[in-house]
Amino acid sequence: MTKVVTKGNLIILLGSTGVGKTELSLKIAEKLGSPILSCDSRQLYKNLIIGTAAPTKEQLERVPHYFIGTLELTDYYSASKYEEDTLQLLASLFNDHQGIVMTGGSMMYIDAITKGIDEIPTVDEQLRQDLLELYREQGLDPIREQLKLLDPEFYDIVDLKNHKRVIHALEICLMTGKPYSSLRTNSKKVRPFNIIKIGLKRDREELYERINLRVDQMMQDGLLEEARNVYPYRDLNSLNTVGYKELFNYFDGTWKLDFAIEKIKQNSRIYSRKQMTWFKRDEEIQWFHPDQEKEISDYLSLTIK
RNA sequence: GGUGCCAUAGCUCAGUUGGUAGAGCAACGGACUGAAAAUCCGUGUGUCCCUAGUUCGAUUCUUGGUGGCACCA
């Protein structure tokens, strides 16, 4: 067994949408003299600023950020790409920082950094389009059948009604000539740095109220115009996003504006719950209320190596 | 004031020829390895408006209320 020498501390502030990660991350980063690595699958995109509650210009001036507004809406990205980009960046940042602050709520991106993702090839765009077309025309059955032949082991455990999972598994089988399940190692990667996970949470009532108020604030800040500007690209994956997809229905004329706004609030609340469901099972997370700055600070001085 | 209709889940409503009830939406729980703010799965939470009667048994039938809506004055 090889011993991994660790250098540096990655401090991850995580929590559901609207809990108050941004403000706290700025304070901690300033204290540590660290930049902030955003871990948010939607704040990565340019043009999605208000609706994703990305850091403001002033906040970006207070502390340098990475992974905010770096992608075009049309760019392909994934948790694996994020793993690669972040590890590379961290290797260089840890040369002159003892602690680096990361913040965000994209569950799978966090896991990609802290646990790693298996070596699986990036999906060929043409193959994906072909399979999606097959799915649209004939449904999931023919795709399930092929998967059953090529990877019976995964067929037994996959959620057969979830077309994304089924299609992706088949894609990998077809691309590699190997069963998708044979590429899944179920093992956690070891990182050459110390990882500290700080979870932020509030009572549900308090969180929901913040989410609702924040959506109203977003509308005042010009979310409608921001959404209208990207409306022509509505079919892109980057725009399958709470805060935008609802307003697209308004632009289409299928929803009234008030209804769309209510739906943004509702979908944000549902998203926050989904995040908590994911985080709940992660026993490495130390939970705090965002106002417990002193406790968080004490905890950090205990755990930073 | 009179007549008629309605009152069942958080909301909109089905339904029970008398045996304590179910859909949609909402709400809640869960899954999750290159699309993840995505995608998918599961769960009914109820003084059936109140009161008195008939009945072995009433949310259902009858009486009287209360509230809402419509029409007539």
mmCIF file of C-alpha atoms (C1' of nucleotides) in Angstrom:
data_model
loop_
_atom_site.group_PDB
_atom_site.id
_atom_site.type_symbol
_atom_site.label_atom_id
_atom_site.label_comp_id
_atom_site.label_asym_id
_atom_site.label_seq_id
_atom_site.Cartn_x
_atom_site.Cartn_y
_atom_site.Cartn_z
ATOM 1 C CA MET A 1 0.000 0.000 0.000
ATOM 2 C CA THR A 2 1.428 3.325 -1.030
ATOM 3 C CA LYS A 3 1.358 6.139 1.407
ATOM 4 C CA VAL A 4 0.068 9.408 0.001
ATOM 5 C CA VAL A 5 1.777 12.497 1.325
ATOM 6 C CA THR A 6 -0.786 15.255 1.770
ATOM 7 C CA LYS A 7 -0.135 18.890 1.231
ATOM 8 C CA GLY A 8 -2.737 21.562 1.845
ATOM 9 C CA ASN A 9 -6.331 21.663 3.057
ATOM 10 C CA LEU A 10 -9.387 21.859 0.856
ATOM 11 C CA ILE A 11 -12.161 23.476 2.845
ATOM 12 C CA ILE A 12 -15.495 22.761 1.211
ATOM 13 C CA LEU A 13 -18.468 24.854 2.218
ATOM 14 C CA LEU A 14 -21.529 23.039 0.999
ATOM 15 C CA GLY A 15 -25.245 23.246 1.525
ATOM 16 C CA SER A 16 -28.494 23.660 -0.299
ATOM 17 C CA THR A 17 -29.373 26.540 -2.532
ATOM 18 C CA GLY A 18 -30.154 29.753 -0.684
ATOM 19 C CA VAL A 19 -28.640 28.693 2.624
ATOM 20 C CA GLY A 20 -25.996 31.435 2.587
ATOM 21 C CA LYS A 21 -22.825 29.837 1.285
ATOM 22 C CA THR A 22 -21.539 32.776 -0.725
ATOM 23 C CA GLU A 23 -21.266 35.330 2.041
ATOM 24 C CA LEU A 24 -19.657 32.940 4.493
ATOM 25 C CA SER A 25 -17.220 31.673 1.900
ATOM 26 C CA LEU A 26 -16.021 35.230 1.298
ATOM 27 C CA LYS A 27 -15.355 35.779 4.991
ATOM 28 C CA ILE A 28 -13.470 32.547 5.407
ATOM 29 C CA ALA A 29 -11.499 33.031 2.211
ATOM 30 C CA GLU A 30 -10.499 36.533 3.266
ATOM 31 C CA LYS A 31 -9.381 35.270 6.620
ATOM 32 C CA LEU A 32 -7.280 32.513 5.067
ATOM 33 C CA GLY A 33 -6.055 34.583 2.154
ATOM 34 C CA SER A 34 -7.520 31.982 -0.184
ATOM 35 C CA PRO A 35 -9.227 32.290 -3.525
ATOM 36 C CA ILE A 36 -12.640 30.621 -3.880
ATOM 37 C CA LEU A 37 -13.241 27.634 -6.098
ATOM 38 C CA SER A 38 -16.880 27.550 -7.093
ATOM 39 C CA CYS A 39 -18.473 24.127 -7.240
ATOM 40 C CA ASP A 40 -21.648 24.943 -9.093
ATOM 41 C CA SER A 41 -22.644 23.324 -12.354
ATOM 42 C CA ARG A 42 -24.604 26.362 -13.514
ATOM 43 C CA GLN A 43 -22.581 29.306 -12.260
ATOM 44 C CA LEU A 44 -19.896 27.974 -14.569
ATOM 45 C CA TYR A 45 -21.715 29.530 -17.490
ATOM 46 C CA LYS A 46 -21.461 33.067 -18.703
ATOM 47 C CA ASN A 47 -24.812 34.795 -19.063
ATOM 48 C CA LEU A 48 -26.398 32.894 -16.183
ATOM 49 C CA ILE A 49 -25.651 35.328 -13.421
ATOM 50 C CA ILE A 50 -28.798 36.538 -11.709
ATOM 51 C CA GLY A 51 -30.721 33.284 -11.953
ATOM 52 C CA THR A 52 -27.924 31.158 -10.536
ATOM 53 C CA ALA A 53 -27.209 33.631 -7.731
ATOM 54 C CA ALA A 54 -23.604 33.841 -8.873
ATOM 55 C CA PRO A 55 -21.272 36.086 -6.880
ATOM 56 C CA THR A 56 -21.696 39.761 -7.717
ATOM 57 C CA LYS A 57 -19.040 41.961 -9.262
ATOM 58 C CA GLU A 58 -18.267 43.401 -5.828
ATOM 59 C CA GLN A 59 -17.926 39.953 -4.329
ATOM 60 C CA LEU A 60 -15.664 38.870 -7.165
ATOM 61 C CA GLU A 61 -13.481 41.871 -6.441
ATOM 62 C CA ARG A 62 -13.255 41.012 -2.767
ATOM 63 C CA VAL A 63 -11.917 37.531 -3.442
ATOM 64 C CA PRO A 64 -10.692 36.000 -6.703
ATOM 65 C CA HIS A 65 -12.983 33.189 -7.866
ATOM 66 C CA TYR A 66 -12.460 30.232 -10.141
ATOM 67 C CA PHE A 67 -15.128 28.470 -12.198
ATOM 68 C CA ILE A 68 -17.536 31.380 -12.344
ATOM 69 C CA GLY A 69 -18.746 32.392 -15.786
ATOM 70 C CA THR A 70 -15.974 30.608 -17.624
ATOM 71 C CA LEU A 71 -18.073 28.569 -20.047
ATOM 72 C CA GLU A 72 -20.178 29.402 -23.076
ATOM 73 C CA LEU A 73 -23.737 28.113 -22.927
ATOM 74 C CA THR A 74 -22.890 25.804 -25.809
ATOM 75 C CA ASP A 75 -19.795 24.299 -24.138
ATOM 76 C CA TYR A 76 -19.808 20.672 -23.087
ATOM 77 C CA TYR A 77 -18.939 20.109 -19.467
ATOM 78 C CA SER A 78 -19.277 17.385 -16.854
ATOM 79 C CA ALA A 79 -18.432 16.402 -13.323
ATOM 80 C CA SER A 80 -15.437 14.527 -14.630
ATOM 81 C CA LYS A 81 -14.133 17.566 -16.454
ATOM 82 C CA TYR A 82 -14.601 19.500 -13.257
ATOM 83 C CA GLU A 83 -12.589 16.910 -11.366
ATOM 84 C CA GLU A 84 -9.766 17.199 -13.855
ATOM 85 C CA ASP A 85 -9.740 20.996 -13.989
ATOM 86 C CA THR A 86 -9.965 21.384 -10.237
ATOM 87 C CA LEU A 87 -7.276 18.878 -9.310
ATOM 88 C CA GLN A 88 -4.901 20.540 -11.699
ATOM 89 C CA LEU A 89 -5.659 23.957 -10.270
ATOM 90 C CA LEU A 90 -5.363 22.756 -6.680
ATOM 91 C CA ALA A 91 -1.951 21.217 -7.322
ATOM 92 C CA SER A 92 -0.646 24.617 -8.238
ATOM 93 C CA LEU A 93 -2.574 26.596 -5.616
ATOM 94 C CA PHE A 94 -1.330 24.432 -2.778
ATOM 95 C CA ASN A 95 2.202 25.531 -3.613
ATOM 96 C CA ASP A 96 1.576 28.828 -1.884
ATOM 97 C CA HIS A 97 -1.644 28.286 0.114
ATOM 98 C CA GLN A 98 -2.207 26.145 3.161
ATOM 99 C CA GLY A 99 -5.973 26.242 2.858
ATOM 100 C CA ILE A 100 -8.169 26.648 -0.187
ATOM 101 C CA VAL A 101 -11.868 27.421 0.027
ATOM 102 C CA MET A 102 -14.327 25.673 -2.240
ATOM 103 C CA THR A 103 -18.028 26.394 -2.134
ATOM 104 C CA GLY A 104 -21.106 25.216 -3.950
ATOM 105 C CA GLY A 105 -24.026 22.890 -3.941
ATOM 106 C CA SER A 106 -23.544 20.690 -6.980
ATOM 107 C CA MET A 107 -23.555 17.346 -5.244
ATOM 108 C CA MET A 108 -21.974 15.279 -7.921
ATOM 109 C CA TYR A 109 -19.248 17.827 -8.551
ATOM 110 C CA ILE A 110 -18.357 17.775 -4.870
ATOM 111 C CA ASP A 111 -18.185 14.001 -4.926
ATOM 112 C CA ALA A 112 -16.075 14.119 -8.071
ATOM 113 C CA ILE A 113 -13.490 16.111 -6.134
ATOM 114 C CA THR A 114 -13.661 14.331 -2.809
ATOM 115 C CA LYS A 115 -14.293 10.773 -3.940
ATOM 116 C CA GLY A 116 -13.368 10.768 -7.587
ATOM 117 C CA ILE A 117 -15.054 9.392 -10.670
ATOM 118 C CA ASP A 118 -14.119 6.234 -12.530
ATOM 119 C CA GLU A 119 -12.157 6.291 -15.761
ATOM 120 C CA ILE A 120 -14.884 6.220 -18.361
ATOM 121 C CA PRO A 121 -14.511 7.709 -21.815
ATOM 122 C CA THR A 122 -16.323 10.890 -22.756
ATOM 123 C CA VAL A 123 -19.364 10.099 -24.812
ATOM 124 C CA ASP A 124 -19.171 10.535 -28.552
ATOM 125 C CA GLU A 125 -21.588 13.272 -29.557
ATOM 126 C CA GLN A 126 -22.805 11.496 -32.682
ATOM 127 C CA LEU A 127 -23.508 8.278 -30.774
ATOM 128 C CA ARG A 128 -25.492 10.172 -28.175
ATOM 129 C CA GLN A 129 -27.567 11.888 -30.840
ATOM 130 C CA ASP A 130 -28.237 8.572 -32.554
ATOM 131 C CA LEU A 131 -29.388 6.933 -29.344
ATOM 132 C CA LEU A 132 -31.519 9.916 -28.399
ATOM 133 C CA GLU A 133 -33.185 9.714 -31.780
ATOM 134 C CA LEU A 134 -33.849 6.022 -31.289
ATOM 135 C CA TYR A 135 -35.283 6.798 -27.864
ATOM 136 C CA ARG A 136 -37.564 9.498 -29.263
ATOM 137 C CA GLU A 137 -38.830 7.298 -32.058
ATOM 138 C CA GLN A 138 -39.117 3.897 -30.405
ATOM 139 C CA GLY A 139 -38.916 4.552 -26.695
ATOM 140 C CA LEU A 140 -36.568 2.951 -24.231
ATOM 141 C CA ASP A 141 -37.323 -0.704 -25.004
ATOM 142 C CA PRO A 142 -34.832 -1.287 -27.838
ATOM 143 C CA ILE A 143 -32.134 0.469 -25.799
ATOM 144 C CA ARG A 144 -32.889 -1.643 -22.746
ATOM 145 C CA GLU A 145 -32.716 -4.783 -24.889
ATOM 146 C CA GLN A 146 -29.267 -3.903 -26.197
ATOM 147 C CA LEU A 147 -28.041 -3.081 -22.715
ATOM 148 C CA LYS A 148 -29.343 -6.400 -21.437
ATOM 149 C CA LEU A 149 -27.230 -8.170 -24.039
ATOM 150 C CA LEU A 150 -24.075 -6.125 -23.607
ATOM 151 C CA ASP A 151 -24.122 -5.611 -19.838
ATOM 152 C CA PRO A 152 -26.588 -7.895 -18.037
ATOM 153 C CA GLU A 153 -24.961 -7.092 -14.708
ATOM 154 C CA PHE A 154 -25.699 -3.392 -14.948
ATOM 155 C CA TYR A 155 -29.100 -4.075 -16.486
ATOM 156 C CA ASP A 156 -30.047 -5.776 -13.223
ATOM 157 C CA ILE A 157 -29.204 -2.826 -11.024
ATOM 158 C CA VAL A 158 -29.949 0.185 -13.215
ATOM 159 C CA ASP A 159 -33.162 2.158 -12.836
ATOM 160 C CA LEU A 160 -34.735 0.907 -16.059
ATOM 161 C CA LYS A 161 -37.166 3.795 -16.214
ATOM 162 C CA ASN A 162 -34.453 6.425 -16.081
ATOM 163 C CA HIS A 163 -33.617 6.955 -19.722
ATOM 164 C CA LYS A 164 -30.473 8.977 -19.032
ATOM 165 C CA ARG A 165 -28.904 6.174 -17.026
ATOM 166 C CA VAL A 166 -29.921 3.462 -19.465
ATOM 167 C CA ILE A 167 -28.770 5.387 -22.509
ATOM 168 C CA HIS A 168 -25.473 6.338 -20.941
ATOM 169 C CA ALA A 169 -24.653 2.779 -19.956
ATOM 170 C CA LEU A 170 -25.319 1.593 -23.487
ATOM 171 C CA GLU A 171 -23.221 4.413 -24.914
ATOM 172 C CA ILE A 172 -20.259 3.265 -22.884
ATOM 173 C CA CYS A 173 -20.758 -0.371 -23.853
ATOM 174 C CA LEU A 174 -20.878 0.523 -27.528
ATOM 175 C CA MET A 175 -17.890 2.851 -27.344
ATOM 176 C CA THR A 176 -15.550 0.638 -25.354
ATOM 177 C CA GLY A 177 -16.720 -2.794 -26.414
ATOM 178 C CA LYS A 178 -16.782 -3.616 -22.703
ATOM 179 C CA PRO A 179 -19.651 -3.779 -20.232
ATOM 180 C CA TYR A 180 -20.212 -0.458 -18.531
ATOM 181 C CA SER A 181 -20.250 -2.215 -15.156
ATOM 182 C CA SER A 182 -16.711 -3.478 -15.717
ATOM 183 C CA LEU A 183 -15.496 0.124 -15.693
ATOM 184 C CA ARG A 184 -17.172 0.956 -12.413
ATOM 185 C CA THR A 185 -14.748 0.356 -9.568
ATOM 186 C CA ASN A 186 -16.866 1.507 -6.641
ATOM 187 C CA SER A 187 -13.718 2.767 -5.012
ATOM 188 C CA LYS A 188 -12.904 6.092 -3.473
ATOM 189 C CA LYS A 189 -9.839 7.854 -4.820
ATOM 190 C CA VAL A 190 -7.194 9.062 -2.402
ATOM 191 C CA ARG A 191 -6.359 12.744 -2.667
ATOM 192 C CA PRO A 192 -2.998 14.322 -1.906
ATOM 193 C CA PHE A 193 -4.599 16.973 0.292
ATOM 194 C CA ASN A 194 -6.697 17.133 3.435
ATOM 195 C CA ILE A 195 -10.437 17.547 2.880
ATOM 196 C CA ILE A 196 -12.669 19.393 5.344
ATOM 197 C CA LYS A 197 -16.384 19.387 4.604
ATOM 198 C CA ILE A 198 -18.468 22.020 6.290
ATOM 199 C CA GLY A 199 -22.209 21.740 5.731
ATOM 200 C CA LEU A 200 -24.481 24.718 6.161
ATOM 201 C CA LYS A 201 -28.106 24.216 7.004
ATOM 202 C CA ARG A 202 -31.127 26.069 8.270
ATOM 203 C CA ASP A 203 -34.573 25.025 9.459
ATOM 204 C CA ARG A 204 -36.766 24.289 6.514
ATOM 205 C CA GLU A 205 -39.139 27.165 7.157
ATOM 206 C CA GLU A 206 -36.266 29.611 7.370
ATOM 207 C CA LEU A 207 -34.653 28.216 4.215
ATOM 208 C CA TYR A 208 -37.872 28.300 2.205
ATOM 209 C CA GLU A 209 -38.493 31.883 3.169
ATOM 210 C CA ARG A 210 -35.002 32.858 2.036
ATOM 211 C CA ILE A 211 -35.462 31.028 -1.240
ATOM 212 C CA ASN A 212 -38.796 32.723 -1.920
ATOM 213 C CA LEU A 213 -37.429 36.150 -1.106
ATOM 214 C CA ARG A 214 -34.350 35.546 -3.203
ATOM 215 C CA VAL A 215 -36.450 34.723 -6.260
ATOM 216 C CA ASP A 216 -38.376 37.988 -5.849
ATOM 217 C CA GLN A 217 -35.058 39.788 -5.559
ATOM 218 C CA MET A 218 -33.789 38.091 -8.715
ATOM 219 C CA MET A 219 -36.816 39.367 -10.617
ATOM 220 C CA GLN A 220 -36.125 42.875 -9.349
ATOM 221 C CA ASP A 221 -32.510 42.503 -10.406
ATOM 222 C CA GLY A 222 -33.501 41.708 -13.980
ATOM 223 C CA LEU A 223 -33.833 37.945 -14.239
ATOM 224 C CA LEU A 224 -36.577 38.333 -16.835
ATOM 225 C CA GLU A 225 -34.259 40.158 -19.206
ATOM 226 C CA GLU A 226 -31.392 37.774 -18.536
ATOM 227 C CA ALA A 227 -33.653 34.838 -19.373
ATOM 228 C CA ARG A 228 -34.943 36.544 -22.490
ATOM 229 C CA ASN A 229 -31.395 37.007 -23.739
ATOM 230 C CA VAL A 230 -30.702 33.283 -23.573
ATOM 231 C CA TYR A 231 -34.176 32.199 -24.681
ATOM 232 C CA PRO A 232 -32.948 31.407 -28.229
ATOM 233 C CA TYR A 233 -30.686 28.714 -26.733
ATOM 234 C CA ARG A 234 -33.365 27.184 -24.543
ATOM 235 C CA ASP A 235 -32.745 23.644 -25.760
ATOM 236 C CA LEU A 236 -29.162 23.558 -24.517
ATOM 237 C CA ASN A 237 -28.476 21.476 -21.431
ATOM 238 C CA SER A 238 -26.984 24.505 -19.713
ATOM 239 C CA LEU A 239 -30.422 26.097 -19.836
ATOM 240 C CA ASN A 240 -32.263 23.160 -18.375
ATOM 241 C CA THR A 241 -31.985 25.157 -15.194
ATOM 242 C CA VAL A 242 -34.328 26.357 -12.476
ATOM 243 C CA GLY A 243 -35.060 30.035 -12.945
ATOM 244 C CA TYR A 244 -34.771 29.922 -16.708
ATOM 245 C CA LYS A 245 -36.853 26.987 -17.885
ATOM 246 C CA GLU A 246 -39.905 28.360 -16.093
ATOM 247 C CA LEU A 247 -39.552 31.786 -17.704
ATOM 248 C CA PHE A 248 -39.177 30.144 -21.110
ATOM 249 C CA ASN A 249 -42.696 28.819 -20.629
ATOM 250 C CA TYR A 250 -43.810 32.378 -20.004
ATOM 251 C CA PHE A 251 -42.102 33.570 -23.183
ATOM 252 C CA ASP A 252 -43.806 30.719 -25.032
ATOM 253 C CA GLY A 253 -47.127 32.000 -23.772
ATOM 254 C CA THR A 254 -48.013 28.769 -21.979
ATOM 255 C CA TRP A 255 -47.606 30.170 -18.447
ATOM 256 C CA LYS A 256 -48.571 33.462 -16.876
ATOM 257 C CA LEU A 257 -45.647 35.355 -15.392
ATOM 258 C CA ASP A 258 -46.886 35.078 -11.806
ATOM 259 C CA PHE A 259 -47.282 31.349 -12.219
ATOM 260 C CA ALA A 260 -43.789 31.004 -13.671
ATOM 261 C CA ILE A 261 -42.345 32.889 -10.701
ATOM 262 C CA GLU A 262 -44.196 30.634 -8.265
ATOM 263 C CA LYS A 263 -42.810 27.652 -10.144
ATOM 264 C CA ILE A 264 -39.265 28.996 -9.840
ATOM 265 C CA LYS A 265 -39.742 29.235 -6.084
ATOM 266 C CA GLN A 266 -41.260 25.793 -5.897
ATOM 267 C CA ASN A 267 -38.583 24.145 -8.046
ATOM 268 C CA SER A 268 -35.870 25.866 -6.024
ATOM 269 C CA ARG A 269 -37.390 24.459 -2.840
ATOM 270 C CA ILE A 270 -37.561 20.999 -4.373
ATOM 271 C CA TYR A 271 -33.964 21.306 -5.514
ATOM 272 C CA SER A 272 -32.853 22.309 -2.027
ATOM 273 C CA ARG A 273 -34.501 19.192 -0.629
ATOM 274 C CA LYS A 274 -32.824 17.021 -3.229
ATOM 275 C CA GLN A 275 -29.489 18.467 -2.224
ATOM 276 C CA MET A 276 -30.152 17.729 1.437
ATOM 277 C CA THR A 277 -31.135 14.152 0.601
ATOM 278 C CA TRP A 278 -27.789 13.707 -1.106
ATOM 279 C CA PHE A 279 -25.738 15.393 1.630
ATOM 280 C CA LYS A 280 -27.492 13.541 4.466
ATOM 281 C CA ARG A 281 -25.721 10.289 3.786
ATOM 282 C CA ASP A 282 -22.263 11.876 3.719
ATOM 283 C CA GLU A 283 -20.889 11.289 7.192
ATOM 284 C CA GLU A 284 -17.791 13.370 6.577
ATOM 285 C CA ILE A 285 -19.802 16.566 6.683
ATOM 286 C CA GLN A 286 -19.703 18.649 9.858
ATOM 287 C CA TRP A 287 -22.938 20.648 10.029
ATOM 288 C CA PHE A 288 -23.398 24.255 11.175
ATOM 289 C CA HIS A 289 -25.928 27.041 10.939
ATOM 290 C CA PRO A 290 -24.461 29.791 8.715
ATOM 291 C CA ASP A 291 -24.576 32.200 11.654
ATOM 292 C CA GLN A 292 -22.254 29.994 13.716
ATOM 293 C CA GLU A 293 -19.168 31.761 12.400
ATOM 294 C CA LYS A 294 -17.261 31.380 15.640
ATOM 295 C CA GLU A 295 -17.936 27.642 15.843
ATOM 296 C CA ILE A 296 -16.980 27.159 12.220
ATOM 297 C CA SER A 297 -13.791 29.111 12.740
ATOM 298 C CA ASP A 298 -12.913 27.043 15.806
ATOM 299 C CA TYR A 299 -13.638 23.854 13.924
ATOM 300 C CA LEU A 300 -11.352 24.944 11.115
ATOM 301 C CA SER A 301 -8.431 25.712 13.374
ATOM 302 C CA LEU A 302 -8.808 22.246 14.858
ATOM 303 C CA THR A 303 -8.961 20.408 11.554
ATOM 304 C CA ILE A 304 -6.589 22.304 9.283
ATOM 305 C CA LYS A 305 -3.322 20.438 9.098
ATOM 306 C "C1'" G B 1 -86.901 37.712 2.376
ATOM 307 C "C1'" G B 2 -88.145 33.204 -1.238
ATOM 308 C "C1'" U B 3 -86.478 29.090 -4.311
ATOM 309 C "C1'" G B 4 -82.709 25.989 -6.173
ATOM 310 C "C1'" C B 5 -77.747 23.987 -6.116
ATOM 311 C "C1'" C B 6 -73.254 23.005 -3.412
ATOM 312 C "C1'" A B 7 -70.216 21.679 1.236
ATOM 313 C "C1'" U B 8 -65.304 15.123 0.902
ATOM 314 C "C1'" A B 9 -57.214 15.618 1.438
ATOM 315 C "C1'" G B 10 -53.385 21.870 1.502
ATOM 316 C "C1'" C B 11 -56.152 23.133 -3.631
ATOM 317 C "C1'" U B 12 -59.594 21.499 -7.756
ATOM 318 C "C1'" C B 13 -62.935 17.714 -7.660
ATOM 319 C "C1'" A B 14 -64.603 12.135 -8.170
ATOM 320 C "C1'" G B 15 -67.247 8.487 -5.275
ATOM 321 C "C1'" U B 16 -69.870 5.374 -1.798
ATOM 322 C "C1'" U B 17 -77.645 1.597 -4.851
ATOM 323 C "C1'" G B 18 -76.060 2.739 3.598
ATOM 324 C "C1'" G B 19 -70.530 -1.336 5.504
ATOM 325 C "C1'" U B 20 -65.646 5.191 7.745
ATOM 326 C "C1'" A B 21 -63.284 7.042 0.734
ATOM 327 C "C1'" G B 22 -59.796 8.235 -4.289
ATOM 328 C "C1'" A B 23 -57.720 11.062 -8.699
ATOM 329 C "C1'" G B 24 -54.811 15.293 -10.520
ATOM 330 C "C1'" C B 25 -51.854 19.100 -8.631
ATOM 331 C "C1'" A B 26 -49.344 20.454 -4.128
ATOM 332 C "C1'" A B 27 -46.625 18.344 0.029
ATOM 333 C "C1'" C B 28 -43.229 14.689 1.836
ATOM 334 C "C1'" G B 29 -39.431 10.493 1.484
ATOM 335 C "C1'" G B 30 -35.656 8.150 -1.580
ATOM 336 C "C1'" A B 31 -32.043 6.880 -5.676
ATOM 337 C "C1'" C B 32 -27.852 9.006 -7.967
ATOM 338 C "C1'" U B 33 -20.111 7.790 -11.066
ATOM 339 C "C1'" G B 34 -18.697 12.124 -17.953
ATOM 340 C "C1'" A B 35 -26.243 15.676 -19.192
ATOM 341 C "C1'" A B 36 -26.583 16.217 -12.171
ATOM 342 C "C1'" A B 37 -30.155 23.113 -10.807
ATOM 343 C "C1'" A B 38 -30.300 16.968 -14.894
ATOM 344 C "C1'" U B 39 -33.029 12.341 -14.684
ATOM 345 C "C1'" C B 40 -35.881 8.731 -12.159
ATOM 346 C "C1'" C B 41 -38.678 6.100 -8.164
ATOM 347 C "C1'" G B 42 -41.951 5.827 -3.866
ATOM 348 C "C1'" U B 43 -45.779 7.721 -0.054
ATOM 349 C "C1'" G B 44 -52.617 9.554 1.045
ATOM 350 C "C1'" U B 45 -51.575 13.081 5.173
ATOM 351 C "C1'" G B 46 -59.314 13.000 5.913
ATOM 352 C "C1'" U B 47 -64.345 14.870 12.546
ATOM 353 C "C1'" C B 48 -66.510 13.186 4.253
ATOM 354 C "C1'" C B 49 -69.584 21.311 7.431
ATOM 355 C "C1'" C B 50 -72.571 20.933 12.324
ATOM 356 C "C1'" U B 51 -76.967 18.861 14.877
ATOM 357 C "C1'" A B 52 -80.873 15.492 15.747
ATOM 358 C "C1'" G B 53 -83.359 11.231 13.724
ATOM 359 C "C1'" U B 54 -84.114 6.297 10.928
ATOM 360 C "C1'" U B 55 -80.724 1.951 11.047
ATOM 361 C "C1'" C B 56 -76.972 -3.497 13.561
ATOM 362 C "C1'" G B 57 -74.260 0.407 10.965
ATOM 363 C "C1'" A B 58 -74.925 7.267 8.216
ATOM 364 C "C1'" U B 59 -69.905 10.647 4.788
ATOM 365 C "C1'" U B 60 -74.246 8.589 1.867
ATOM 366 C "C1'" C B 61 -81.279 8.758 3.537
ATOM 367 C "C1'" U B 62 -84.553 12.335 6.565
ATOM 368 C "C1'" U B 63 -85.102 16.999 9.965
ATOM 369 C "C1'" G B 64 -83.127 21.517 11.569
ATOM 370 C "C1'" G B 65 -78.904 24.739 11.366
ATOM 371 C "C1'" U B 66 -74.335 27.214 9.392
ATOM 372 C "C1'" G B 67 -71.485 28.864 5.208
ATOM 373 C "C1'" G B 68 -70.968 29.645 -0.224
ATOM 374 C "C1'" C B 69 -72.991 30.295 -5.221
ATOM 375 C "C1'" A B 70 -77.086 31.215 -8.639
ATOM 376 C "C1'" C B 71 -81.857 32.902 -9.768
ATOM 377 C "C1'" C B 72 -86.445 35.420 -8.112
ATOM 378 C "C1'" A B 73 -88.109 39.495 -5.188
#
